Amino acid sequence: MAPVLRRLGRFSRLTADEFDQVAAQVATRRRWRAGTVLLAEARATGPHFVIAGWACSQRVLRDGRRQIFDFVVPGEGFGFEAALPGSAGVNVLALTSVETVEAGALLAAVRGGPPGGLWRAIRALRLEEEARRMDHLVRLGRLTAYERAAHFIVEMQRRVTVPEARSFPMPLTQEAMADALGLSVVHLNRVLRQLRGAHVAEIRGGVATIHDPKALAAAAVLAPAAEAPSGPA
Amino acid sequence: MAPVLRRLGRFSRLTADEFDQVAAQVATRRRWRAGTVLLAEARATGPHFVIAGWACSQRVLRDGRRQIFDFVVPGEGFGFEAALPGSAGVNVLALTSVETVEAGALLAAVRGGPPGGLWRAIRALRLEEEARRMDHLVRLGRLTAYERAAHFIVEMQRRVTVPEARSFPMPLTQEAMADALGLSVVHLNRVLRQLRGAHVAEIRGGVATIHDPKALAAAAVLAPAAEAPSGPA
DNA sequence: CGGTTATTTGAAATACGTCAATTCAAGTGG
DNA sequence: CCACTTGAATTGACGTATTTCAAATAACCG
């Protein structure tokens, strides 16, 4: 449960009770193999946290084209907004082998009780997801391929590492990244080579490494979606 | 208030009380001229319904590039999710002269009371917006310019007309459409000419006309975001 | 080790963007 | 009613980013 507690702890300090409450969910741990559809219209799995492995939410068109909406990294969850995945052809797919725990009990507890630290943390997690989606729209609509790749790496650094580390796991195939960034695999590959050649950043063997943070940030154009502001509800 | 009542009425039948409650908001009517920023970090206008004119939510980059996230047509609203516009550089801009009424009182009433017809309608409006955003991501990431334009026209038909009409108002400049669809104005113009030349659809003098619904739907690839499914909360 | 899947590279096609100019539409003031 | 202006739509020519096709490694896995 460590990844979940770390991720939630970014937004809000949890009380000891809340901490235990989250940790207790480890009893619902489940393992899925890569390629499994975790959530779809037919398969109405409830809300889950991912504690190991990577997943994505996506839509596949009839002709095979695919758009990845977002990735789910350890500590993050899916299926929180009752309406979205499942409907509108959106589904959640395990990209690596994945371990999850159920989040339904926590969500219910948080909804019933008074707004506490856990409430704020879960809310912030969802707001961050929303903000990320806005970034994603700008990325797809207005950034060049090079800028998209740079921005993507910066975004992932913020999500996966805390505090920010130069090197972090990135177990995605180039095909998955390309389908997220709206590019062809071939072109993404070339763009990654450019980033590598310029000693800005590289992705190799499931690990991303940032060599030149300043240059990378400059290429990313946008500041990546930060933690959502903690304004009133 | 007619546009708002029509739009809400698509999702759920309102009681006479609810109907009056919505209609009463006409007292808060306000007029804005084209180009006004209705919502931003600095200007914290509350939630509003638009009863006349068109607006958009957007983000402008330092170098002038712009991405439009969504349009707001009469009957729809903005500023509902307390967190988003305002933060993350998102703002809401009046594209034509616009008339609004306040939605804060309605939202508060709906939140306090039991889930009624109005509650469902407002919720559905927001879910539809979410679903539309997913479509938008696919459009930007995976559709060609021709497909994007076709899909956009179909989407607007569903939003603006009820029941579906062949002809409907579309007071957007090609620049605004291009900034929504992630295209240059020049290229959008050419694509619209293609659609016109093929007798599929055309946009002229602030009015969109669909000549060949079947061909247009085929070109759109995606079925446009329908009313969100009315599943449980 | 053999078989499969992912990455990488080259060459050619194409979709889309930029630049620059022209036309068109809609005022506005004389 | 007619210049004159202004902003939007349209078009041509050209450059470039990105895709597609095809093939060759390279990494992974049982």
mmCIF file with all atom_site columns, C-alpha atoms in Angstrom, chain B residues 146 149-151 153-154 157 164-168 192 194-203 208-221:
data_model
loop_
_atom_site.group_PDB
_atom_site.id
_atom_site.type_symbol
_atom_site.label_atom_id
_atom_site.label_alt_id
_atom_site.label_comp_id
_atom_site.label_asym_id
_atom_site.label_entity_id
_atom_site.label_seq_id
_atom_site.pdbx_PDB_ins_code
_atom_site.Cartn_x
_atom_site.Cartn_y
_atom_site.Cartn_z
_atom_site.occupancy
_atom_site.B_iso_or_equiv
_atom_site.pdbx_formal_charge
_atom_site.auth_seq_id
_atom_site.auth_comp_id
_atom_site.auth_asym_id
_atom_site.auth_atom_id
_atom_site.pdbx_PDB_model_num
ATOM 1  C CA . TYR B 1 146 ? -11.368 16.132 -42.534 1.00 0.00 ? 146 TYR B CA 1
ATOM 2  C CA . ALA B 1 149 ? -14.310 18.905 -39.047 1.00 0.00 ? 149 ALA B CA 1
ATOM 3  C CA . ALA B 1 150 ? -17.040 16.379 -39.800 1.00 0.00 ? 150 ALA B CA 1
ATOM 4  C CA . HIS B 1 151 ? -17.172 15.184 -36.225 1.00 0.00 ? 151 HIS B CA 1
ATOM 5  C CA . ILE B 1 153 ? -20.307 19.569 -37.113 1.00 0.00 ? 153 ILE B CA 1
ATOM 6  C CA . VAL B 1 154 ? -22.168 16.476 -35.958 1.00 0.00 ? 154 VAL B CA 1
ATOM 7  C CA . GLN B 1 157 ? -25.836 19.631 -34.410 1.00 0.00 ? 157 GLN B CA 1
ATOM 8  C CA . GLU B 1 164 ? -32.008 17.293 -34.983 1.00 0.00 ? 164 GLU B CA 1
ATOM 9  C CA . ALA B 1 165 ? -32.316 19.914 -37.696 1.00 0.00 ? 165 ALA B CA 1
ATOM 10 C CA . ARG B 1 166 ? -30.405 20.111 -40.953 1.00 0.00 ? 166 ARG B CA 1
ATOM 11 C CA . SER B 1 167 ? -29.589 23.738 -40.401 1.00 0.00 ? 167 SER B CA 1
ATOM 12 C CA . PHE B 1 168 ? -28.521 25.482 -37.232 1.00 0.00 ? 168 PHE B CA 1
ATOM 13 C CA . LEU B 1 192 ? -14.539 22.978 -45.068 1.00 0.00 ? 192 LEU B CA 1
ATOM 14 C CA . GLN B 1 194 ? -13.959 19.879 -49.323 1.00 0.00 ? 194 GLN B CA 1
ATOM 15 C CA . LEU B 1 195 ? -17.012 19.155 -47.204 1.00 0.00 ? 195 LEU B CA 1
ATOM 16 C CA . ARG B 1 196 ? -18.921 21.784 -49.117 1.00 0.00 ? 196 ARG B CA 1
ATOM 17 C CA . GLY B 1 197 ? -17.697 20.592 -52.494 1.00 0.00 ? 197 GLY B CA 1
ATOM 18 C CA . ALA B 1 198 ? -18.740 17.026 -51.716 1.00 0.00 ? 198 ALA B CA 1
ATOM 19 C CA . HIS B 1 199 ? -22.211 18.301 -50.801 1.00 0.00 ? 199 HIS B CA 1
ATOM 20 C CA . VAL B 1 200 ? -21.802 16.876 -47.308 1.00 0.00 ? 200 VAL B CA 1
ATOM 21 C CA . ALA B 1 201 ? -22.128 19.988 -45.184 1.00 0.00 ? 201 ALA B CA 1
ATOM 22 C CA . GLU B 1 202 ? -21.301 23.660 -45.201 1.00 0.00 ? 202 GLU B CA 1
ATOM 23 C CA . ILE B 1 203 ? -20.875 26.580 -42.831 1.00 0.00 ? 203 ILE B CA 1
ATOM 24 C CA . ALA B 1 208 ? -24.216 25.339 -40.561 1.00 0.00 ? 208 ALA B CA 1
ATOM 25 C CA . THR B 1 209 ? -26.168 23.170 -42.971 1.00 0.00 ? 209 THR B CA 1
ATOM 26 C CA . ILE B 1 210 ? -25.921 19.424 -43.260 1.00 0.00 ? 210 ILE B CA 1
ATOM 27 C CA . HIS B 1 211 ? -26.678 18.213 -46.774 1.00 0.00 ? 211 HIS B CA 1
ATOM 28 C CA . ASP B 1 212 ? -25.762 14.554 -46.426 1.00 0.00 ? 212 ASP B CA 1
ATOM 29 C CA . PRO B 1 213 ? -26.145 13.319 -42.848 1.00 0.00 ? 213 PRO B CA 1
ATOM 30 C CA . LYS B 1 214 ? -25.045 9.797  -43.683 1.00 0.00 ? 214 LYS B CA 1
ATOM 31 C CA . ALA B 1 215 ? -21.853 10.844 -45.385 1.00 0.00 ? 215 ALA B CA 1
ATOM 32 C CA . LEU B 1 216 ? -21.142 13.313 -42.606 1.00 0.00 ? 216 LEU B CA 1
ATOM 33 C CA . ALA B 1 217 ? -21.601 10.703 -39.900 1.00 0.00 ? 217 ALA B CA 1
ATOM 34 C CA . ALA B 1 218 ? -19.369 8.317  -41.792 1.00 0.00 ? 218 ALA B CA 1
ATOM 35 C CA . ALA B 1 219 ? -16.655 10.938 -42.073 1.00 0.00 ? 219 ALA B CA 1
ATOM 36 C CA . ALA B 1 220 ? -16.984 11.750 -38.392 1.00 0.00 ? 220 ALA B CA 1
ATOM 37 C CA . VAL B 1 221 ? -15.783 8.233  -37.487 1.00 0.00 ? 221 VAL B CA 1
#
